[in-house]
């Protein structure tokens, strides 16, 4: 499947990593100043549009860093990351917000805004994109029906269960109909029943044509939903298939 | 729990929760205090300028020298030459008799027969450190002359008024500088309180313009409101000062609050203070937030 690129053209790869390395700067006061050790080394792979991939590996293998590069929270220290046809290391900073709106992100800790009700948390990406309030209302109510939380529109996140909060986070991640959806341990804080429900939503997005990457520790979920996987170990990609 | 549409919309318009992070108490109160100081400085500068302008004419001739009536011709020329020879004197000019007569007419009436003294106006190069010594030397140079040096003192008052004007403008600039620092500190505290929310908006594709604009609009409202309150609080104080200064400007003190010289306040400048403060606050917030956002990719 082909997808529209950042510049409006057609791209054959949704995500392309070529010889990517990543270092974090050493935090102030924790040793000599300057770049720290490489947390990702020589990562190269391509994800075609519309694919579903697991991202696997032990803690500290670099899964969150890899996802951070995919959803533009990080820039590579070396090599090239290409998302939706845009080379990130050469992209101007001002061109990234528009690209971020086409990438949905789901975190283990949900990252909902605690002072906003569910409705406004879901409406946030649409408001940032400048959509009309009428369209926002229609889209948000549709998403609430999709995740089965229509009755919780006015509730604050803290009053929801972990599974419900994660469903809201997924709805917020996909309300803009993103081309790429990345999820970092989305079931890490959930029991197996809630985890299956969350994963069913992610699978449905994949069926609708979204490219999905899910990082997880859960071998049970991977066994239930077999799909291609990226295996990381000590910052290196050891298996892709 | 059901939430009204209006409340939902109002919260939706403030996803960063800035109504709590940038509260409507401390910042407006600090800005109001600074606006009050700014208004006092502004009015001080205006008042000093008025006094200086009014006294300026009195200082036009620093010293006047009177010679007996009917002094003329050669004796007057000798006196003028002696005065011009003094190193402090820039110009010495005999006042026209017709002009002198016109000046004195309200007191003397049409009395052409009355002998008028000859008056010489002296303009000095610099204000003398010791006017009495100079007066003495002029009296020695021109015998029979009566020397009047009040203009020297008036010129000194003008110099003081001008210094006050400069100090008032410096105070105004200082207040604006402190205001910028206060806003920057408040915005940084707001950023620290909403760091997570800012990061979420950034991840969802919000631009720097969007995020900085939300902070700047909130700050402009708080600062503008605070400055308006401070300026309004300053108005009666300024009217009281203007009333105290009225005798210096040839007026009469007022008998009641309503009779205070409200019209003499620099309303145009005062009206500019709140929008100017709001503009400075908006700009400071924009710069502070945008600089912080540069650390995000």
PDB file of C-alpha atoms in Angstrom, chain B residues 64-262:
ATOM      1  CA  UNK B  64      19.669  92.941  34.697  1.00  0.00           C
ATOM      2  CA  UNK B  65      21.652  96.123  35.284  1.00  0.00           C
ATOM      3  CA  UNK B  66      19.765  99.382  35.879  1.00  0.00           C
ATOM      4  CA  UNK B  67      21.358 102.740  35.197  1.00  0.00           C
ATOM      5  CA  UNK B  68      19.886 106.052  36.319  1.00  0.00           C
ATOM      6  CA  UNK B  69      17.279 107.626  34.055  1.00  0.00           C
ATOM      7  CA  UNK B  70      18.495 109.701  31.165  1.00  0.00           C
ATOM      8  CA  UNK B  71      21.782 107.855  30.982  1.00  0.00           C
ATOM      9  CA  UNK B  72      22.512 107.823  27.315  1.00  0.00           C
ATOM     10  CA  UNK B  73      24.935 108.151  24.541  1.00  0.00           C
ATOM     11  CA  UNK B  74      28.538 107.831  25.445  1.00  0.00           C
ATOM     12  CA  UNK B  75      27.971 106.821  29.087  1.00  0.00           C
ATOM     13  CA  UNK B  76      25.668 103.948  28.079  1.00  0.00           C
ATOM     14  CA  UNK B  77      28.167 102.759  25.460  1.00  0.00           C
ATOM     15  CA  UNK B  78      30.941 102.793  28.051  1.00  0.00           C
ATOM     16  CA  UNK B  79      28.790 100.773  30.441  1.00  0.00           C
ATOM     17  CA  UNK B  80      27.942  98.237  27.716  1.00  0.00           C
ATOM     18  CA  UNK B  81      31.616  97.932  26.740  1.00  0.00           C
ATOM     19  CA  UNK B  82      32.643  97.410  30.376  1.00  0.00           C
ATOM     20  CA  UNK B  83      29.997  94.728  30.825  1.00  0.00           C
ATOM     21  CA  UNK B  84      30.904  92.928  27.565  1.00  0.00           C
ATOM     22  CA  UNK B  85      34.523  92.881  28.704  1.00  0.00           C
ATOM     23  CA  UNK B  86      33.618  90.671  31.654  1.00  0.00           C
ATOM     24  CA  UNK B  87      34.608  87.047  30.866  1.00  0.00           C
ATOM     25  CA  UNK B  88      31.260  85.585  32.109  1.00  0.00           C
ATOM     26  CA  UNK B  89      29.127  87.802  29.862  1.00  0.00           C
ATOM     27  CA  UNK B  90      28.040  86.462  26.505  1.00  0.00           C
ATOM     28  CA  UNK B  91      25.858  89.383  25.478  1.00  0.00           C
ATOM     29  CA  UNK B  92      24.834  92.729  26.954  1.00  0.00           C
ATOM     30  CA  UNK B  93      21.956  94.632  25.386  1.00  0.00           C
ATOM     31  CA  UNK B  94      20.199  97.820  26.430  1.00  0.00           C
ATOM     32  CA  UNK B  95      16.456  97.275  26.679  1.00  0.00           C
ATOM     33  CA  UNK B  96      14.426  99.392  24.300  1.00  0.00           C
ATOM     34  CA  UNK B  97      12.863 102.322  26.175  1.00  0.00           C
ATOM     35  CA  UNK B  98       9.563 101.970  24.282  1.00  0.00           C
ATOM     36  CA  UNK B  99       9.360  98.264  25.290  1.00  0.00           C
ATOM     37  CA  UNK B 100      10.142  99.141  28.909  1.00  0.00           C
ATOM     38  CA  UNK B 101       7.448 101.795  28.885  1.00  0.00           C
ATOM     39  CA  UNK B 102       4.971  99.289  27.434  1.00  0.00           C
ATOM     40  CA  UNK B 103       5.874  96.776  30.170  1.00  0.00           C
ATOM     41  CA  UNK B 104       5.381  99.345  32.910  1.00  0.00           C
ATOM     42  CA  UNK B 105       2.199 100.922  31.503  1.00  0.00           C
ATOM     43  CA  UNK B 106      -0.179  98.771  33.558  1.00  0.00           C
ATOM     44  CA  UNK B 107       1.408 100.174  36.735  1.00  0.00           C
ATOM     45  CA  UNK B 108       2.410 103.688  35.702  1.00  0.00           C
ATOM     46  CA  UNK B 109      -0.248 104.455  33.105  1.00  0.00           C
ATOM     47  CA  UNK B 110       0.443 106.852  30.273  1.00  0.00           C
ATOM     48  CA  UNK B 111       3.123 108.927  31.955  1.00  0.00           C
ATOM     49  CA  UNK B 112       5.610 109.890  29.266  1.00  0.00           C
ATOM     50  CA  UNK B 113       7.087 112.558  31.486  1.00  0.00           C
ATOM     51  CA  UNK B 114       8.123 110.048  34.134  1.00  0.00           C
ATOM     52  CA  UNK B 115      11.819 109.263  33.719  1.00  0.00           C
ATOM     53  CA  UNK B 116      12.447 105.535  33.231  1.00  0.00           C
ATOM     54  CA  UNK B 117      15.754 103.898  34.138  1.00  0.00           C
ATOM     55  CA  UNK B 118      17.964 102.428  31.469  1.00  0.00           C
ATOM     56  CA  UNK B 119      17.936  98.627  31.757  1.00  0.00           C
ATOM     57  CA  UNK B 120      20.678  96.411  30.348  1.00  0.00           C
ATOM     58  CA  UNK B 121      20.016  92.685  29.990  1.00  0.00           C
ATOM     59  CA  UNK B 122      23.039  90.438  30.500  1.00  0.00           C
ATOM     60  CA  UNK B 123      23.172  86.930  29.075  1.00  0.00           C
ATOM     61  CA  UNK B 124      25.899  84.818  30.697  1.00  0.00           C
ATOM     62  CA  UNK B 125      28.045  82.102  29.160  1.00  0.00           C
ATOM     63  CA  UNK B 126      27.581  79.858  32.210  1.00  0.00           C
ATOM     64  CA  UNK B 127      25.644  80.132  35.424  1.00  0.00           C
ATOM     65  CA  UNK B 128      28.073  81.622  37.969  1.00  0.00           C
ATOM     66  CA  UNK B 129      29.056  79.537  40.990  1.00  0.00           C
ATOM     67  CA  UNK B 130      28.931  82.657  43.198  1.00  0.00           C
ATOM     68  CA  UNK B 131      26.371  85.160  41.825  1.00  0.00           C
ATOM     69  CA  UNK B 132      27.062  87.641  44.645  1.00  0.00           C
ATOM     70  CA  UNK B 133      30.726  87.943  43.649  1.00  0.00           C
ATOM     71  CA  UNK B 134      29.756  88.565  40.019  1.00  0.00           C
ATOM     72  CA  UNK B 135      27.202  91.178  41.094  1.00  0.00           C
ATOM     73  CA  UNK B 136      29.939  92.916  43.048  1.00  0.00           C
ATOM     74  CA  UNK B 137      32.266  92.953  40.060  1.00  0.00           C
ATOM     75  CA  UNK B 138      29.535  94.326  37.772  1.00  0.00           C
ATOM     76  CA  UNK B 139      28.845  97.082  40.282  1.00  0.00           C
ATOM     77  CA  UNK B 140      32.556  97.990  40.276  1.00  0.00           C
ATOM     78  CA  UNK B 141      32.726  97.928  36.459  1.00  0.00           C
ATOM     79  CA  UNK B 142      29.676 100.189  36.067  1.00  0.00           C
ATOM     80  CA  UNK B 143      29.455 102.771  38.843  1.00  0.00           C
ATOM     81  CA  UNK B 144      25.926 104.006  39.719  1.00  0.00           C
ATOM     82  CA  UNK B 145      24.403 100.720  38.488  1.00  0.00           C
ATOM     83  CA  UNK B 146      21.834  98.681  40.397  1.00  0.00           C
ATOM     84  CA  UNK B 147      22.352  94.941  39.709  1.00  0.00           C
ATOM     85  CA  UNK B 148      19.548  92.376  39.889  1.00  0.00           C
ATOM     86  CA  UNK B 149      20.637  88.678  39.733  1.00  0.00           C
ATOM     87  CA  UNK B 150      17.307  86.886  40.303  1.00  0.00           C
ATOM     88  CA  UNK B 151      17.580  85.283  36.850  1.00  0.00           C
ATOM     89  CA  UNK B 152      20.559  83.241  38.049  1.00  0.00           C
ATOM     90  CA  UNK B 153      18.391  81.600  40.696  1.00  0.00           C
ATOM     91  CA  UNK B 154      15.567  81.011  38.268  1.00  0.00           C
ATOM     92  CA  UNK B 155      18.013  79.394  35.854  1.00  0.00           C
ATOM     93  CA  UNK B 156      19.175  77.141  38.656  1.00  0.00           C
ATOM     94  CA  UNK B 157      15.600  76.114  39.378  1.00  0.00           C
ATOM     95  CA  UNK B 158      15.147  75.352  35.695  1.00  0.00           C
ATOM     96  CA  UNK B 159      18.251  73.143  35.805  1.00  0.00           C
ATOM     97  CA  UNK B 160      16.850  71.322  38.847  1.00  0.00           C
ATOM     98  CA  UNK B 161      13.479  70.865  37.108  1.00  0.00           C
ATOM     99  CA  UNK B 162      15.223  69.440  34.043  1.00  0.00           C
ATOM    100  CA  UNK B 163      17.204  67.022  36.211  1.00  0.00           C
ATOM    101  CA  UNK B 164      13.966  65.926  37.867  1.00  0.00           C
ATOM    102  CA  UNK B 165      12.492  65.354  34.430  1.00  0.00           C
ATOM    103  CA  UNK B 166      15.456  63.169  33.463  1.00  0.00           C
ATOM    104  CA  UNK B 167      15.293  61.248  36.741  1.00  0.00           C
ATOM    105  CA  UNK B 168      11.553  60.670  36.293  1.00  0.00           C
ATOM    106  CA  UNK B 169      12.104  59.233  32.814  1.00  0.00           C
ATOM    107  CA  UNK B 170      14.910  57.019  34.173  1.00  0.00           C
ATOM    108  CA  UNK B 171      12.540  55.794  36.911  1.00  0.00           C
ATOM    109  CA  UNK B 172       9.948  55.017  34.238  1.00  0.00           C
ATOM    110  CA  UNK B 173      12.487  52.968  32.281  1.00  0.00           C
ATOM    111  CA  UNK B 174      13.585  51.208  35.481  1.00  0.00           C
ATOM    112  CA  UNK B 175       9.970  50.335  36.321  1.00  0.00           C
ATOM    113  CA  UNK B 176       9.495  48.949  32.801  1.00  0.00           C
ATOM    114  CA  UNK B 177      12.686  46.885  33.196  1.00  0.00           C
ATOM    115  CA  UNK B 178      11.551  45.475  36.549  1.00  0.00           C
ATOM    116  CA  UNK B 179       8.163  44.754  34.958  1.00  0.00           C
ATOM    117  CA  UNK B 180       9.831  42.744  32.199  1.00  0.00           C
ATOM    118  CA  UNK B 181      11.784  40.764  34.820  1.00  0.00           C
ATOM    119  CA  UNK B 182       8.650  40.097  36.903  1.00  0.00           C
ATOM    120  CA  UNK B 183       6.731  38.861  33.843  1.00  0.00           C
ATOM    121  CA  UNK B 184       9.657  36.668  32.766  1.00  0.00           C
ATOM    122  CA  UNK B 185       9.852  35.073  36.228  1.00  0.00           C
ATOM    123  CA  UNK B 186       6.062  34.522  36.321  1.00  0.00           C
ATOM    124  CA  UNK B 187       6.093  32.961  32.849  1.00  0.00           C
ATOM    125  CA  UNK B 188       8.983  30.667  33.788  1.00  0.00           C
ATOM    126  CA  UNK B 189       7.082  29.565  36.883  1.00  0.00           C
ATOM    127  CA  UNK B 190       4.037  28.934  34.654  1.00  0.00           C
ATOM    128  CA  UNK B 191       6.161  26.897  32.252  1.00  0.00           C
ATOM    129  CA  UNK B 192       7.563  24.849  35.151  1.00  0.00           C
ATOM    130  CA  UNK B 193       4.024  24.188  36.438  1.00  0.00           C
ATOM    131  CA  UNK B 194       2.785  23.141  32.995  1.00  0.00           C
ATOM    132  CA  UNK B 195       5.880  21.453  31.598  1.00  0.00           C
ATOM    133  CA  UNK B 196       4.059  18.134  31.025  1.00  0.00           C
ATOM    134  CA  UNK B 197       1.048  19.777  29.367  1.00  0.00           C
ATOM    135  CA  UNK B 198       3.343  21.813  27.093  1.00  0.00           C
ATOM    136  CA  UNK B 199       5.194  18.621  26.104  1.00  0.00           C
ATOM    137  CA  UNK B 200       1.870  16.901  25.294  1.00  0.00           C
ATOM    138  CA  UNK B 201       0.693  19.810  23.130  1.00  0.00           C
ATOM    139  CA  UNK B 202       4.080  19.857  21.408  1.00  0.00           C
ATOM    140  CA  UNK B 203       3.843  16.098  20.719  1.00  0.00           C
ATOM    141  CA  UNK B 204       0.354  16.556  19.302  1.00  0.00           C
ATOM    142  CA  UNK B 205       1.716  18.998  16.723  1.00  0.00           C
ATOM    143  CA  UNK B 206       1.210  22.391  18.371  1.00  0.00           C
ATOM    144  CA  UNK B 207       3.558  25.016  16.936  1.00  0.00           C
ATOM    145  CA  UNK B 208       5.741  27.335  19.028  1.00  0.00           C
ATOM    146  CA  UNK B 209       3.488  30.179  17.852  1.00  0.00           C
ATOM    147  CA  UNK B 210       0.432  28.392  19.256  1.00  0.00           C
ATOM    148  CA  UNK B 211       1.952  27.586  22.667  1.00  0.00           C
ATOM    149  CA  UNK B 212       3.725  30.946  23.103  1.00  0.00           C
ATOM    150  CA  UNK B 213       0.546  32.724  21.956  1.00  0.00           C
ATOM    151  CA  UNK B 214      -1.507  31.039  24.708  1.00  0.00           C
ATOM    152  CA  UNK B 215       0.959  32.241  27.377  1.00  0.00           C
ATOM    153  CA  UNK B 216       1.265  35.707  25.810  1.00  0.00           C
ATOM    154  CA  UNK B 217      -2.497  36.297  25.612  1.00  0.00           C
ATOM    155  CA  UNK B 218      -2.976  35.298  29.249  1.00  0.00           C
ATOM    156  CA  UNK B 219      -0.050  37.489  30.385  1.00  0.00           C
ATOM    157  CA  UNK B 220      -1.269  40.465  28.317  1.00  0.00           C
ATOM    158  CA  UNK B 221      -4.701  40.280  29.975  1.00  0.00           C
ATOM    159  CA  UNK B 222      -3.228  40.017  33.497  1.00  0.00           C
ATOM    160  CA  UNK B 223      -0.628  42.752  32.964  1.00  0.00           C
ATOM    161  CA  UNK B 224      -3.038  45.080  31.159  1.00  0.00           C
ATOM    162  CA  UNK B 225      -5.608  44.685  33.934  1.00  0.00           C
ATOM    163  CA  UNK B 226      -3.007  45.233  36.662  1.00  0.00           C
ATOM    164  CA  UNK B 227      -1.618  48.301  34.906  1.00  0.00           C
ATOM    165  CA  UNK B 228      -5.134  49.751  34.507  1.00  0.00           C
ATOM    166  CA  UNK B 229      -5.813  49.295  38.228  1.00  0.00           C
ATOM    167  CA  UNK B 230      -2.458  50.873  39.160  1.00  0.00           C
ATOM    168  CA  UNK B 231      -2.998  53.824  36.826  1.00  0.00           C
ATOM    169  CA  UNK B 232      -6.506  54.460  38.180  1.00  0.00           C
ATOM    170  CA  UNK B 233      -5.143  54.304  41.736  1.00  0.00           C
ATOM    171  CA  UNK B 234      -2.458  56.839  40.801  1.00  0.00           C
ATOM    172  CA  UNK B 235      -4.920  59.404  39.403  1.00  0.00           C
ATOM    173  CA  UNK B 236      -6.146  60.884  42.748  1.00  0.00           C
ATOM    174  CA  UNK B 237      -2.562  60.969  44.062  1.00  0.00           C
ATOM    175  CA  UNK B 238      -1.449  62.875  40.979  1.00  0.00           C
ATOM    176  CA  UNK B 239      -4.397  65.263  41.191  1.00  0.00           C
ATOM    177  CA  UNK B 240      -3.378  65.965  44.819  1.00  0.00           C
ATOM    178  CA  UNK B 241       0.197  66.696  43.743  1.00  0.00           C
ATOM    179  CA  UNK B 242      -1.014  68.949  40.947  1.00  0.00           C
ATOM    180  CA  UNK B 243      -3.089  70.816  43.512  1.00  0.00           C
ATOM    181  CA  UNK B 244      -0.046  71.289  45.761  1.00  0.00           C
ATOM    182  CA  UNK B 245       1.936  72.594  42.790  1.00  0.00           C
ATOM    183  CA  UNK B 246      -0.827  74.933  41.622  1.00  0.00           C
ATOM    184  CA  UNK B 247       0.570  78.042  43.386  1.00  0.00           C
ATOM    185  CA  UNK B 248       3.930  77.467  41.668  1.00  0.00           C
ATOM    186  CA  UNK B 249       2.140  77.620  38.322  1.00  0.00           C
ATOM    187  CA  UNK B 250       0.135  80.677  39.155  1.00  0.00           C
ATOM    188  CA  UNK B 251      -3.052  78.903  40.270  1.00  0.00           C
ATOM    189  CA  UNK B 252      -5.015  78.464  43.479  1.00  0.00           C
ATOM    190  CA  UNK B 253      -5.263  75.323  45.673  1.00  0.00           C
ATOM    191  CA  UNK B 254      -8.601  73.475  45.429  1.00  0.00           C
ATOM    192  CA  UNK B 255     -11.113  73.414  48.245  1.00  0.00           C
ATOM    193  CA  UNK B 256     -12.536  69.936  47.635  1.00  0.00           C
ATOM    194  CA  UNK B 257     -11.755  66.627  45.919  1.00  0.00           C
ATOM    195  CA  UNK B 258     -14.022  67.432  42.988  1.00  0.00           C
ATOM    196  CA  UNK B 259     -12.294  70.782  42.573  1.00  0.00           C
ATOM    197  CA  UNK B 260      -8.857  69.146  42.280  1.00  0.00           C
ATOM    198  CA  UNK B 261      -7.152  70.000  38.986  1.00  0.00           C
ATOM    199  CA  UNK B 262      -8.192  66.724  37.270  1.00  0.00           C
TER     200      UNK B 262
END
